[in-house]
Structure formats: structure tokens, C-alpha cells
PDB file of C-alpha atoms in Angstrom:
ATOM      1  CA  ASP A   1     -22.224 110.002  29.083  1.00 59.00           C
ATOM      2  CA  ALA A   2     -23.314 108.077  26.020  1.00 76.00           C
ATOM      3  CA  GLY A   3     -20.521 106.795  23.868  1.00 92.00           C
ATOM      4  CA  VAL A   4     -20.411 106.750  20.098  1.00 96.00           C
ATOM      5  CA  THR A   5     -23.594 105.189  18.775  1.00 97.00           C
ATOM      6  CA  GLN A   6     -24.051 103.657  15.356  1.00 97.00           C
ATOM      7  CA  SER A   7     -27.092 102.354  13.549  1.00 97.00           C
ATOM      8  CA  PRO A   8     -28.073  99.905  12.374  1.00 97.00           C
ATOM      9  CA  THR A   9     -26.034  97.199  14.085  1.00 96.00           C
ATOM     10  CA  HIS A  10     -26.395  94.698  11.275  1.00 96.00           C
ATOM     11  CA  LEU A  11     -27.516  95.067   7.691  1.00 96.00           C
ATOM     12  CA  ILE A  12     -27.925  92.762   4.729  1.00 98.00           C
ATOM     13  CA  LYS A  13     -28.078  94.284   1.256  1.00 98.00           C
ATOM     14  CA  THR A  14     -28.077  93.005  -2.303  1.00 98.00           C
ATOM     15  CA  ARG A  15     -25.407  93.870  -4.852  1.00 98.00           C
ATOM     16  CA  GLY A  16     -26.157  97.139  -6.608  1.00 98.00           C
ATOM     17  CA  GLN A  17     -28.222  98.559  -3.773  1.00 98.00           C
ATOM     18  CA  HIS A  18     -27.478 101.664  -1.748  1.00 98.00           C
ATOM     19  CA  VAL A  19     -26.868 101.825   2.004  1.00 98.00           C
ATOM     20  CA  THR A  20     -26.795 104.605   4.614  1.00 98.00           C
ATOM     21  CA  LEU A  21     -25.036 104.136   7.917  1.00 98.00           C
ATOM     22  CA  ARG A  22     -25.451 106.550  10.802  1.00 98.00           C
ATOM     23  CA  CYS A  23     -23.252 107.706  13.652  1.00 98.00           C
ATOM     24  CA  SER A  24     -23.760 109.939  16.679  1.00 97.00           C
ATOM     25  CA  PRO A  25     -20.523 111.127  18.292  1.00 96.00           C
ATOM     26  CA  ILE A  26     -19.795 111.629  21.947  1.00 94.00           C
ATOM     27  CA  SER A  27     -21.311 114.868  23.189  1.00 93.00           C
ATOM     28  CA  GLY A  28     -18.894 117.722  22.603  1.00 89.00           C
ATOM     29  CA  HIS A  29     -16.874 115.896  19.952  1.00 91.00           C
ATOM     30  CA  LYS A  30     -16.924 117.770  16.666  1.00 91.00           C
ATOM     31  CA  SER A  31     -14.801 115.391  14.612  1.00 92.00           C
ATOM     32  CA  VAL A  32     -16.151 112.150  13.181  1.00 95.00           C
ATOM     33  CA  SER A  33     -14.250 109.661  11.081  1.00 95.00           C
ATOM     34  CA  TRP A  34     -15.321 106.485   9.309  1.00 97.00           C
ATOM     35  CA  TYR A  35     -13.421 103.237   8.878  1.00 97.00           C
ATOM     36  CA  GLN A  36     -13.970 100.005   7.004  1.00 98.00           C
ATOM     37  CA  GLN A  37     -12.728  96.804   8.582  1.00 96.00           C
ATOM     38  CA  VAL A  38     -12.734  93.729   6.410  1.00 95.00           C
ATOM     39  CA  LEU A  39     -12.568  90.456   8.294  1.00 91.00           C
ATOM     40  CA  GLY A  40      -9.025  89.678   9.391  1.00 89.00           C
ATOM     41  CA  GLN A  41      -7.640  93.121   8.586  1.00 93.00           C
ATOM     42  CA  GLY A  42      -7.088  96.398  10.366  1.00 94.00           C
ATOM     43  CA  PRO A  43      -9.549  99.272   9.974  1.00 96.00           C
ATOM     44  CA  GLN A  44      -9.043 101.385   6.842  1.00 96.00           C
ATOM     45  CA  PHE A  45      -9.668 105.129   6.956  1.00 95.00           C
ATOM     46  CA  ILE A  46     -12.538 106.296   4.725  1.00 97.00           C
ATOM     47  CA  PHE A  47     -13.492 109.862   5.709  1.00 95.00           C
ATOM     48  CA  GLN A  48     -12.981 112.454   8.384  1.00 94.00           C
ATOM     49  CA  TYR A  49     -15.345 115.345   9.040  1.00 94.00           C
ATOM     50  CA  TYR A  50     -14.830 118.272  11.351  1.00 91.00           C
ATOM     51  CA  GLU A  51     -17.374 121.020  11.885  1.00 90.00           C
ATOM     52  CA  LYS A  52     -19.397 119.681   8.940  1.00 91.00           C
ATOM     53  CA  GLU A  53     -16.495 119.928   6.515  1.00 93.00           C
ATOM     54  CA  GLU A  54     -14.625 117.030   4.948  1.00 93.00           C
ATOM     55  CA  ARG A  55     -11.073 117.109   6.259  1.00 91.00           C
ATOM     56  CA  GLY A  56      -9.756 113.904   4.805  1.00 91.00           C
ATOM     57  CA  ARG A  57     -10.584 111.066   2.459  1.00 93.00           C
ATOM     58  CA  GLY A  58      -8.964 107.671   2.248  1.00 93.00           C
ATOM     59  CA  ASN A  59      -8.370 105.578  -0.840  1.00 93.00           C
ATOM     60  CA  PHE A  60     -11.978 104.609  -1.518  1.00 97.00           C
ATOM     61  CA  PRO A  61     -14.021 104.937  -4.726  1.00 97.00           C
ATOM     62  CA  ASP A  62     -16.536 107.677  -5.328  1.00 97.00           C
ATOM     63  CA  ARG A  63     -19.317 105.238  -4.486  1.00 98.00           C
ATOM     64  CA  PHE A  64     -18.500 106.138  -0.894  1.00 98.00           C
ATOM     65  CA  SER A  65     -19.678 109.493   0.401  1.00 98.00           C
ATOM     66  CA  ALA A  66     -20.422 111.019   3.755  1.00 98.00           C
ATOM     67  CA  ARG A  67     -21.688 114.118   5.435  1.00 97.00           C
ATOM     68  CA  GLN A  68     -21.877 115.662   8.871  1.00 97.00           C
ATOM     69  CA  PHE A  69     -24.875 117.464  10.255  1.00 97.00           C
ATOM     70  CA  PRO A  70     -25.099 120.594  12.448  1.00 95.00           C
ATOM     71  CA  ASN A  71     -25.467 118.384  15.547  1.00 94.00           C
ATOM     72  CA  TYR A  72     -22.184 116.651  14.512  1.00 95.00           C
ATOM     73  CA  SER A  73     -23.840 113.338  13.730  1.00 97.00           C
ATOM     74  CA  SER A  74     -22.760 111.779  10.465  1.00 98.00           C
ATOM     75  CA  GLU A  75     -23.913 109.521   7.664  1.00 98.00           C
ATOM     76  CA  LEU A  76     -21.864 107.251   5.449  1.00 98.00           C
ATOM     77  CA  ASN A  77     -23.432 106.388   2.114  1.00 98.00           C
ATOM     78  CA  VAL A  78     -22.337 103.637  -0.219  1.00 98.00           C
ATOM     79  CA  ASN A  79     -23.837 103.313  -3.694  1.00 98.00           C
ATOM     80  CA  ALA A  80     -23.849 100.375  -6.101  1.00 98.00           C
ATOM     81  CA  LEU A  81     -22.829  97.899  -3.428  1.00 98.00           C
ATOM     82  CA  LEU A  82     -20.313  95.208  -4.290  1.00 98.00           C
ATOM     83  CA  LEU A  83     -19.674  91.926  -2.516  1.00 97.00           C
ATOM     84  CA  GLY A  84     -16.322  93.368  -1.446  1.00 97.00           C
ATOM     85  CA  ASP A  85     -18.070  96.103   0.511  1.00 98.00           C
ATOM     86  CA  SER A  86     -19.056  93.513   3.107  1.00 98.00           C
ATOM     87  CA  ALA A  87     -17.293  94.618   6.268  1.00 97.00           C
ATOM     88  CA  LEU A  88     -17.605  96.117   9.713  1.00 96.00           C
ATOM     89  CA  TYR A  89     -18.009  99.884   9.377  1.00 98.00           C
ATOM     90  CA  LEU A  90     -16.734 101.802  12.355  1.00 97.00           C
ATOM     91  CA  CYS A  91     -17.371 105.378  13.301  1.00 97.00           C
ATOM     92  CA  ALA A  92     -15.041 107.221  15.639  1.00 95.00           C
ATOM     93  CA  SER A  93     -15.375 110.549  17.360  1.00 93.00           C
ATOM     94  CA  THR A  94     -12.462 112.577  18.596  1.00 88.00           C
ATOM     95  CA  LEU A  95     -11.846 115.737  20.550  1.00 80.00           C
ATOM     96  CA  LEU A  96      -9.126 117.598  18.631  1.00 69.00           C
ATOM     97  CA  ALA A  97      -5.863 115.634  18.372  1.00 65.00           C
ATOM     98  CA  THR A  98      -6.610 112.949  20.902  1.00 75.00           C
ATOM     99  CA  GLU A  99      -7.565 109.305  20.927  1.00 80.00           C
ATOM    100  CA  ALA A 100     -10.489 108.138  18.868  1.00 87.00           C
ATOM    101  CA  PHE A 101     -13.469 106.558  20.568  1.00 92.00           C
ATOM    102  CA  PHE A 102     -15.158 103.969  18.423  1.00 95.00           C
ATOM    103  CA  GLY A 103     -18.765 102.951  18.139  1.00 96.00           C
ATOM    104  CA  GLN A 104     -19.835  99.319  18.162  1.00 95.00           C
ATOM    105  CA  GLY A 105     -19.894  99.293  14.373  1.00 96.00           C
ATOM    106  CA  THR A 106     -22.344  98.330  11.651  1.00 97.00           C
ATOM    107  CA  ARG A 107     -21.805  94.933  10.128  1.00 97.00           C
ATOM    108  CA  LEU A 108     -22.757  95.122   6.474  1.00 98.00           C
ATOM    109  CA  THR A 109     -23.236  91.975   4.456  1.00 98.00           C
ATOM    110  CA  VAL A 110     -23.689  92.277   0.697  1.00 98.00           C
ATOM    111  CA  VAL A 111     -25.192  89.238  -1.008  1.00 97.00           C
TER     112      VAL A 111
ATOM    113  CA  GLU B   1       1.141 106.739   1.587  1.00 74.00           C
ATOM    114  CA  LEU B   2       1.361 106.239   5.328  1.00 83.00           C
ATOM    115  CA  LYS B   3       2.079 102.602   6.200  1.00 90.00           C
ATOM    116  CA  VAL B   4       1.882 100.949   9.590  1.00 94.00           C
ATOM    117  CA  GLU B   5       3.272  97.463  10.079  1.00 95.00           C
ATOM    118  CA  GLN B   6       3.010  95.192  13.078  1.00 96.00           C
ATOM    119  CA  ASN B   7       4.765  92.005  13.936  1.00 96.00           C
ATOM    120  CA  PRO B   8       4.128  89.346  14.660  1.00 96.00           C
ATOM    121  CA  LEU B   9       0.753  88.909  12.986  1.00 95.00           C
ATOM    122  CA  PHE B  10      -0.077  85.920  15.150  1.00 96.00           C
ATOM    123  CA  LEU B  11       1.215  85.211  18.626  1.00 94.00           C
ATOM    124  CA  SER B  12       0.501  82.177  20.746  1.00 95.00           C
ATOM    125  CA  MET B  13       2.004  82.296  24.192  1.00 92.00           C
ATOM    126  CA  GLN B  14       1.690  80.438  27.448  1.00 94.00           C
ATOM    127  CA  GLU B  15       0.295  82.026  30.557  1.00 96.00           C
ATOM    128  CA  GLY B  16       2.979  83.631  32.655  1.00 96.00           C
ATOM    129  CA  LYS B  17       5.315  84.392  29.767  1.00 96.00           C
ATOM    130  CA  ASN B  18       6.479  87.764  28.488  1.00 96.00           C
ATOM    131  CA  TYR B  19       6.429  89.008  24.918  1.00 95.00           C
ATOM    132  CA  THR B  20       6.656  92.188  22.836  1.00 97.00           C
ATOM    133  CA  ILE B  21       4.604  93.322  19.849  1.00 98.00           C
ATOM    134  CA  TYR B  22       6.298  95.739  17.473  1.00 98.00           C
ATOM    135  CA  CYS B  23       4.751  98.552  15.437  1.00 97.00           C
ATOM    136  CA  ASN B  24       6.681 100.386  12.711  1.00 96.00           C
ATOM    137  CA  TYR B  25       5.314 103.322  10.760  1.00 94.00           C
ATOM    138  CA  SER B  26       6.501 105.132   7.663  1.00 90.00           C
ATOM    139  CA  THR B  27       5.967 108.835   8.336  1.00 81.00           C
ATOM    140  CA  THR B  28       6.802 111.409  10.942  1.00 77.00           C
ATOM    141  CA  SER B  29       4.253 111.356  13.717  1.00 74.00           C
ATOM    142  CA  ASP B  30       4.314 112.165  17.403  1.00 74.00           C
ATOM    143  CA  ARG B  31       1.041 110.442  18.137  1.00 87.00           C
ATOM    144  CA  LEU B  32       0.594 106.696  18.352  1.00 92.00           C
ATOM    145  CA  TYR B  33      -2.295 104.697  19.752  1.00 94.00           C
ATOM    146  CA  TRP B  34      -2.845 101.109  20.805  1.00 97.00           C
ATOM    147  CA  TYR B  35      -6.244  99.472  20.604  1.00 97.00           C
ATOM    148  CA  ARG B  36      -7.636  96.097  21.596  1.00 97.00           C
ATOM    149  CA  GLN B  37     -10.344  94.283  19.672  1.00 96.00           C
ATOM    150  CA  ASP B  38     -12.201  91.201  20.878  1.00 95.00           C
ATOM    151  CA  PRO B  39     -13.845  88.947  18.257  1.00 91.00           C
ATOM    152  CA  GLY B  40     -16.922  90.569  16.767  1.00 87.00           C
ATOM    153  CA  LYS B  41     -16.468  93.684  18.870  1.00 90.00           C
ATOM    154  CA  SER B  42     -15.354  97.253  18.338  1.00 91.00           C
ATOM    155  CA  LEU B  43     -12.026  98.834  19.255  1.00 94.00           C
ATOM    156  CA  GLU B  44     -11.096  99.611  22.846  1.00 94.00           C
ATOM    157  CA  SER B  45      -8.490 102.274  23.482  1.00 93.00           C
ATOM    158  CA  LEU B  46      -5.515 101.043  25.504  1.00 96.00           C
ATOM    159  CA  PHE B  47      -2.789 103.664  25.270  1.00 95.00           C
ATOM    160  CA  VAL B  48      -2.220 107.114  23.831  1.00 93.00           C
ATOM    161  CA  LEU B  49       1.456 107.995  23.265  1.00 93.00           C
ATOM    162  CA  LEU B  50       1.952 111.649  22.405  1.00 87.00           C
ATOM    163  CA  SER B  51       5.697 112.270  22.455  1.00 85.00           C
ATOM    164  CA  ASN B  52       9.066 110.697  21.850  1.00 86.00           C
ATOM    165  CA  GLY B  53      10.081 108.502  24.750  1.00 88.00           C
ATOM    166  CA  ALA B  54       6.540 108.211  26.089  1.00 90.00           C
ATOM    167  CA  VAL B  55       5.937 105.116  28.186  1.00 94.00           C
ATOM    168  CA  LYS B  56       2.595 104.072  29.611  1.00 96.00           C
ATOM    169  CA  GLN B  57       1.607 101.057  31.670  1.00 97.00           C
ATOM    170  CA  GLU B  58      -1.719  99.523  32.569  1.00 96.00           C
ATOM    171  CA  GLY B  59      -1.755  96.222  34.375  1.00 96.00           C
ATOM    172  CA  ARG B  60       0.275  93.652  32.437  1.00 97.00           C
ATOM    173  CA  LEU B  61       0.632  95.878  29.365  1.00 98.00           C
ATOM    174  CA  MET B  62       3.257  98.552  28.759  1.00 98.00           C
ATOM    175  CA  ALA B  63       3.580 100.672  25.624  1.00 98.00           C
ATOM    176  CA  SER B  64       6.460 102.865  24.496  1.00 97.00           C
ATOM    177  CA  LEU B  65       7.176 105.204  21.606  1.00 95.00           C
ATOM    178  CA  ASP B  66      10.410 106.071  19.790  1.00 93.00           C
ATOM    179  CA  THR B  67       9.507 108.684  17.188  1.00 90.00           C
ATOM    180  CA  LYS B  68      13.033 108.860  15.800  1.00 91.00           C
ATOM    181  CA  ALA B  69      13.006 105.155  14.991  1.00 93.00           C
ATOM    182  CA  ARG B  70       9.287 105.342  14.084  1.00 93.00           C
ATOM    183  CA  LEU B  71       8.736 102.411  16.394  1.00 95.00           C
ATOM    184  CA  SER B  72       6.331 101.582  19.166  1.00 96.00           C
ATOM    185  CA  THR B  73       6.275  98.477  21.314  1.00 98.00           C
ATOM    186  CA  LEU B  74       3.566  96.823  23.365  1.00 98.00           C
ATOM    187  CA  HIS B  75       5.093  94.632  26.051  1.00 98.00           C
ATOM    188  CA  ILE B  76       3.086  91.914  27.741  1.00 97.00           C
ATOM    189  CA  THR B  77       4.219  90.778  31.163  1.00 97.00           C
ATOM    190  CA  ALA B  78       3.153  87.459  32.696  1.00 95.00           C
ATOM    191  CA  ALA B  79       0.367  86.895  30.195  1.00 95.00           C
ATOM    192  CA  VAL B  80      -3.054  85.715  31.323  1.00 95.00           C
ATOM    193  CA  HIS B  81      -5.879  84.235  29.267  1.00 95.00           C
ATOM    194  CA  ASP B  82      -7.942  87.430  29.488  1.00 95.00           C
ATOM    195  CA  LEU B  83      -5.370  89.197  27.321  1.00 96.00           C
ATOM    196  CA  SER B  84      -6.307  87.035  24.323  1.00 97.00           C
ATOM    197  CA  ALA B  85      -7.494  89.479  21.638  1.00 97.00           C
ATOM    198  CA  THR B  86      -6.275  91.308  18.539  1.00 97.00           C
ATOM    199  CA  TYR B  87      -4.089  94.329  19.192  1.00 98.00           C
ATOM    200  CA  PHE B  88      -3.757  97.211  16.762  1.00 97.00           C
ATOM    201  CA  CYS B  89      -1.433 100.156  16.705  1.00 97.00           C
ATOM    202  CA  ALA B  90      -2.510 103.296  14.862  1.00 94.00           C
ATOM    203  CA  VAL B  91      -0.790 106.467  13.766  1.00 92.00           C
ATOM    204  CA  ASP B  92      -2.556 109.788  13.454  1.00 86.00           C
ATOM    205  CA  LYS B  93      -1.881 111.733  10.274  1.00 78.00           C
ATOM    206  CA  PRO B  94      -0.278 115.128  10.995  1.00 70.00           C
ATOM    207  CA  THR B  95      -3.465 116.885   9.892  1.00 68.00           C
ATOM    208  CA  GLY B  96      -5.160 115.209  12.820  1.00 68.00           C
ATOM    209  CA  ASN B  97      -7.911 112.711  13.509  1.00 78.00           C
ATOM    210  CA  GLN B  98      -7.224 110.415  10.569  1.00 87.00           C
ATOM    211  CA  PHE B  99      -6.001 107.132  11.974  1.00 91.00           C
ATOM    212  CA  TYR B 100      -3.967 104.612  10.031  1.00 92.00           C
ATOM    213  CA  PHE B 101      -3.965 101.168  11.578  1.00 95.00           C
ATOM    214  CA  GLY B 102      -1.457  98.390  11.567  1.00 94.00           C
ATOM    215  CA  THR B 103      -2.219  94.912  10.363  1.00 92.00           C
ATOM    216  CA  GLY B 104      -3.030  93.752  13.868  1.00 96.00           C
ATOM    217  CA  THR B 105      -1.518  91.089  16.115  1.00 97.00           C
ATOM    218  CA  SER B 106      -3.783  88.220  17.075  1.00 97.00           C
ATOM    219  CA  LEU B 107      -2.756  87.119  20.546  1.00 96.00           C
ATOM    220  CA  THR B 108      -3.773  83.803  22.047  1.00 96.00           C
ATOM    221  CA  VAL B 109      -2.744  83.058  25.606  1.00 96.00           C
ATOM    222  CA  ILE B 110      -2.732  79.349  26.362  1.00 94.00           C
ATOM    223  CA  PRO B 111      -3.422  78.178  29.925  1.00 88.00           C
TER     224      PRO B 111
END
């Protein structure tokens, strides 16, 4: 079975640009959540989606948005990028109230 | 706001020694998770603790959960170099599948 896959692996963007990150969950997992991990810190919860509906949002500005598609894959969008958005973005898929399985992450660098 | 705190933040220990990492959290939860992260890598699930008094062991690592004290511990027995990594605990919000991570404990095992 394929695990959680994220694309791209690495990305370099300029301040003010927009970025889209993608995630495919484990087959059969209907819940996807997104996390931001700044270097030296623990992952911070951004969004959770279940059955294409937003079920939770962390303390992030409106520049961050996400959606989930009928096949349960998900996109995270960030507008008007700031230097502080540079981080490892992790996607996790879960099967109901169980452990989260994380993808390898997308490392975003904003210059 | 749900807060998860770990201590110590940094731990340097000699091979063969024992030590415990502590994880305190601020809200009622019956679900606690431990993850391992190697430098530049994603999160690897170690333990899932789903009830008060739960204890799980895998190799040289043992995790326990006391939901009344809102405390989990990760005990390391006879440390080896391969255990060097950052360890995170995470609590799942009662609504499910929204993980809040601790600050992380960076463990270095010295030969």
C-alpha cells in the first residue's frame, strides 16, 4: 500500500507569490490534515478535512486555505507568501480517531 | 487553547543509560501519540495510547498515559545511538483528527 504522498518535495518561492501544495492520503482514509513545521519547532495544526468538509482550522491567517477533492486528495494554498511561511508542510491522513500517518512533507522556502 | 509541553527540550545521554521524557497537556483527552522525527525527515509513529493507564513497549522505548494527571511519559532503557532523534508527543482534539504537538525533545545518545 502506498503511504501518504505529497508534492512537490521542495519549492522555492518569492515573497508575495502564491503556492499550492498537494497531498494524496492512504487509500481508504477520508480525513486529511495539514501541519506547518518551522525549523526547530513542533508541527502546528493548520486544517483538517473529512469527507470534503472542513472540520477544523488552526490559528493561521486567511492567506491559508485548503480543500479536499472527491477522491480525498487535498490541496493547501497559501497566498501572498511571507518569509515566515518558510517551513516544512506536512500532510497527514487518518482513519477515524486513530494515529495520523504523515507524508514526507514539502519544504517551502520563501526568498 | 490546547497546549502540549514536553521536557526536557534537549537530552544528551550516554549509551546504556535510562531516561524519561515527559509530556503534559492542558485539556481532557484520552488519546495521546508519540512520534519520532529524524533530521530533515517526516514523522514516524511510535505509540498510540488510547486510554487511561495505557502502557506500550517497543524495543527500548516504553510509553504510558495518565489521563487524570494529563501526563504521558516516554521511557528509554539502555539507550543506543540509533535512538538519537527528536521525539514529539501529540494530543488529539476531542473532535478528532486534529493533532496538537509538543515542543519536541531532541535526544542525542553519545557512544
